[in-house]
GROMACS .gro file of C-alpha atoms in nm:
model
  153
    1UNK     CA    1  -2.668  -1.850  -1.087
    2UNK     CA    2  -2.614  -1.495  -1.201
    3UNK     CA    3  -2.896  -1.374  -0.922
    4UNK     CA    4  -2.675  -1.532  -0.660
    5UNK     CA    5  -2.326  -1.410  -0.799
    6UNK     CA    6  -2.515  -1.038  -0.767
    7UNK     CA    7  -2.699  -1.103  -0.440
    8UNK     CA    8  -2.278  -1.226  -0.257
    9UNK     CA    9  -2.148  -0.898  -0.438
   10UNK     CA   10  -2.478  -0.691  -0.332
   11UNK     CA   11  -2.384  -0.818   0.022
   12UNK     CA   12  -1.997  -0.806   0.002
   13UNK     CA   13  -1.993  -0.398  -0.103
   14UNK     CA   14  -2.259  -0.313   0.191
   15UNK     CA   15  -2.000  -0.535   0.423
   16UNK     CA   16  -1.690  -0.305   0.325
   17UNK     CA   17  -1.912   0.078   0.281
   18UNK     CA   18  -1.912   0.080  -0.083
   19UNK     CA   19  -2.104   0.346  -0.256
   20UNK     CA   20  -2.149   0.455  -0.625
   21UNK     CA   21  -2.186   0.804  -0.699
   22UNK     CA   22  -2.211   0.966  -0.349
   23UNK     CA   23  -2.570   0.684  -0.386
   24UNK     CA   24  -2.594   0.404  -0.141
   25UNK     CA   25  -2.587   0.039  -0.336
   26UNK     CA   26  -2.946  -0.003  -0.211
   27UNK     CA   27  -3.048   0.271  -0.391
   28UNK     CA   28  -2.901   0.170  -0.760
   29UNK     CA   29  -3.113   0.060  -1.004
   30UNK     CA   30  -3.087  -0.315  -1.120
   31UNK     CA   31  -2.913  -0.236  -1.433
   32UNK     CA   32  -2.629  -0.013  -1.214
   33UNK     CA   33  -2.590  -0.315  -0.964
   34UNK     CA   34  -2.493  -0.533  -1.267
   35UNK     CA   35  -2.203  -0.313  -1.412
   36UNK     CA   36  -2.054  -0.364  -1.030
   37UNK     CA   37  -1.866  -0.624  -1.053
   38UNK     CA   38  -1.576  -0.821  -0.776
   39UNK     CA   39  -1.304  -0.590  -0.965
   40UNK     CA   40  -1.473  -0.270  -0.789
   41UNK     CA   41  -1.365  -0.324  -0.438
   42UNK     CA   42  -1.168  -0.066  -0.272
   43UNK     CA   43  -0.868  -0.276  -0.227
   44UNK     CA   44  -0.907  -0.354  -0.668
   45UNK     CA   45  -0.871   0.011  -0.685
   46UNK     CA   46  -0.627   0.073  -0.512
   47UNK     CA   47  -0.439  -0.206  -0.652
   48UNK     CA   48  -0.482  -0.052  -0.964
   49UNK     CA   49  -0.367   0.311  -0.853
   50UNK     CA   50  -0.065   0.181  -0.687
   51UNK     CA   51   0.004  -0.007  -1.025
   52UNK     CA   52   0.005   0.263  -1.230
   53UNK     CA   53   0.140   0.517  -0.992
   54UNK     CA   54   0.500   0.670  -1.133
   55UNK     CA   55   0.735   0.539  -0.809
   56UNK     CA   56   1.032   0.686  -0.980
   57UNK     CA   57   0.877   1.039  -0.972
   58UNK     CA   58   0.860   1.002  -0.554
   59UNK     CA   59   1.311   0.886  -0.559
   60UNK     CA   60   1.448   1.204  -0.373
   61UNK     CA   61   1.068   1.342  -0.205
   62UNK     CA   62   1.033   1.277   0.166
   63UNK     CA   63   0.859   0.910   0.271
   64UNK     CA   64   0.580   1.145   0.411
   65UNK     CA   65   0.506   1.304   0.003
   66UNK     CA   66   0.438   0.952  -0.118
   67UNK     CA   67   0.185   0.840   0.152
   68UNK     CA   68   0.046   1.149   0.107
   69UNK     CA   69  -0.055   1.051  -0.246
   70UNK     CA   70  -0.191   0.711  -0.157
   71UNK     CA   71  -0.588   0.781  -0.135
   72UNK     CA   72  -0.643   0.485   0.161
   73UNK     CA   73  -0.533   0.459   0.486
   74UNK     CA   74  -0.289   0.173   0.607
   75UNK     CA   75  -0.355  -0.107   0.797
   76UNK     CA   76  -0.054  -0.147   0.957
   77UNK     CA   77   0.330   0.035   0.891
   78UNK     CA   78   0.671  -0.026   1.063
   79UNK     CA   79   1.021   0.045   1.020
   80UNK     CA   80   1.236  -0.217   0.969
   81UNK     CA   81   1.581  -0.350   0.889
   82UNK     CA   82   1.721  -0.563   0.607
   83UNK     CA   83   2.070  -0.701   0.574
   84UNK     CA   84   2.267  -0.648   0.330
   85UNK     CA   85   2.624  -0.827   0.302
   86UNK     CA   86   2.865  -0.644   0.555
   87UNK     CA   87   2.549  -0.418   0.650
   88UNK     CA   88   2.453  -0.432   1.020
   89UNK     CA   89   2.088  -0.578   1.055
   90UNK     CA   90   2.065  -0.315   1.352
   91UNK     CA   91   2.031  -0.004   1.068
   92UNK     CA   92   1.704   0.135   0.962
   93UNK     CA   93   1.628   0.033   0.609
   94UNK     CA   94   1.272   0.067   0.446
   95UNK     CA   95   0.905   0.159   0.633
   96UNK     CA   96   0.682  -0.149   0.502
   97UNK     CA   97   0.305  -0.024   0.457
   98UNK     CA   98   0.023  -0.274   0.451
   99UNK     CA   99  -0.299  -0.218   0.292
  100UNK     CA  100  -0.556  -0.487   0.337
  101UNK     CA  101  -0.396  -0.811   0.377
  102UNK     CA  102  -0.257  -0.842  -0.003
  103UNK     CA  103  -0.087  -0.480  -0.053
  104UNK     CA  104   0.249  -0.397   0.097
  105UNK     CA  105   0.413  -0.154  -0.016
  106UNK     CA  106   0.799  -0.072   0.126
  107UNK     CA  107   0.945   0.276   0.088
  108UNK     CA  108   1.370   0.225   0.081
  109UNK     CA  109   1.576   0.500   0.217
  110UNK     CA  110   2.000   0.459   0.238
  111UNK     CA  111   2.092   0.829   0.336
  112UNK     CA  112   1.939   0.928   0.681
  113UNK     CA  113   1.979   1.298   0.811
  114UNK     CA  114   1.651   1.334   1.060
  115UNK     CA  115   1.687   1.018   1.239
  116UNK     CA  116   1.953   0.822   1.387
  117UNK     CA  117   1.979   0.493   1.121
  118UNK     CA  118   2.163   0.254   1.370
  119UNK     CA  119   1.921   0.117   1.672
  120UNK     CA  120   2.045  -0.204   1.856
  121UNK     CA  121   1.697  -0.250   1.972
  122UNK     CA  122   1.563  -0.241   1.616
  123UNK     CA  123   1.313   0.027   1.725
  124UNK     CA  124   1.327   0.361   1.481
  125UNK     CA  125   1.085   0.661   1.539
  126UNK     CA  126   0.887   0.659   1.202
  127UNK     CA  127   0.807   1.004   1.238
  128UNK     CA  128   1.121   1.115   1.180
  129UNK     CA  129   1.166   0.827   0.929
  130UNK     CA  130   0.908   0.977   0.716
  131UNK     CA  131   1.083   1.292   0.655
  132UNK     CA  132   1.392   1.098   0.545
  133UNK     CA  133   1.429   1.078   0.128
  134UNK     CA  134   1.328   0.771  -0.057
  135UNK     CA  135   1.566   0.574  -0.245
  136UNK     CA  136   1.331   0.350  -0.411
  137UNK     CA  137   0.982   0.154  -0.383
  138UNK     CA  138   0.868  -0.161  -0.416
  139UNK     CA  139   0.470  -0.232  -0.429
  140UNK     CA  140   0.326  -0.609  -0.343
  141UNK     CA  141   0.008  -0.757  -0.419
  142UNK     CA  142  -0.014  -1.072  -0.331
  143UNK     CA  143   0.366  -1.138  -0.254
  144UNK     CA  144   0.380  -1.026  -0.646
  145UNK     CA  145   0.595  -0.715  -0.748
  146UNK     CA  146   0.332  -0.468  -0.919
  147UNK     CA  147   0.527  -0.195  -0.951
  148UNK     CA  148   0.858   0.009  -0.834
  149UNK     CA  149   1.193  -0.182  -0.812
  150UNK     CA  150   1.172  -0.506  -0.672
  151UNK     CA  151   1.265  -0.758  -0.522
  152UNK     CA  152   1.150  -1.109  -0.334
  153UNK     CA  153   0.949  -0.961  -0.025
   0.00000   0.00000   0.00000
C-alpha cells in the first residue's frame, strides 16, 4: 500500500513540474522520494507562505507591493464591488486573486486617488487599481479565512 501511495505522489509532482533541489523527481534516490510527501505541492506551499505572511505590514503599500511578494502567479484576478449598507454596489471595492482553485486572496482598498472608484458598468481598470493603497486583506483556502482580516467570502 505504501508503494502505491509513493507511485500516485511520484506521478502527481511530475503532473504539476515539481522538482527538489534544482534535481528532477526521477532522479532522487528512493529514500528522497519518501520524505516527499502530499503536503509538498506548490499550492501546500504557498498555502503556508500566505499563512504566515504579515498582511498588516502591506495596510498603506500599493496593491501592486503585495503581489509583488507572493512567489506564484495567479490564476485568475478581478476587481470587484461589495455593498455595504448605503454604499453603491457600482464602487470599486477589493481586487480578488485566485491561486489554484482553493486560494483567494482579496486585497480591500476604501480611499481611491489613481482610478475613478464609481463605474456603473462595474468594469474598473486594475492597473490603475493596483497602485491604489490597501486597506486590509483577507486570504481563503478553501472558503476558510487563513489569514488577514476576514470575513465570510
Amino acid at each position: 500500500m505504501k508503494n502505491i501511495k509513493l507511485v500516485v505522489v511520484f506521478y502527481l509532482m511530475i503532473l504539476v513540474g515539481f522538482s527538489a533541489n534544482a534535481k528532477h523527481i526521477s532522479h532522487l534516490s528512493c529514500y528522497q522520494r519518501q520524505l516527499i510527501t502530499i503536503d509538498s505541492l506548490p499550492s501546500d506551499s504557498l498555502a503556508i507562505f500566505l499563512r504566515n505572511i504579515n498582511v498588516i505590514s502591506y495596510y498603506g503599500m500599493t496593491v501592486n507591493s503585495f503581489l509583488n511578494a507572493i512567489p506564484n502567479m495567479p490564476v485568475n484576478m478581478f476587481v470587484s464591488s461589495c455593498r455595504m449598507g448605503r454604499v453603491s454596489m457600482y464602487n470599486a471595492c477589493y481586487l480578488q486573486v485566485t491561486f489554484y482553485p482553493d486560494l483567494v486572496v482579496r486585497v480591500y482598498v476604501t480611499d481611491f486617488t489613481h482610478m475613478p472608484k464609481y463605474s456603473p458598468t462595474l468594469s474598473w481598470n486594475m492597473q490603475l487599481f493596483r497602485e491604489e493603497k490597501i486597506y486590509r486583506i483577507s486570504i481563503y483556502k478553501d472558503s476558510k479565512c487563513i489569514n488577514g482580516l476576514c470575513k465570510e467570502p
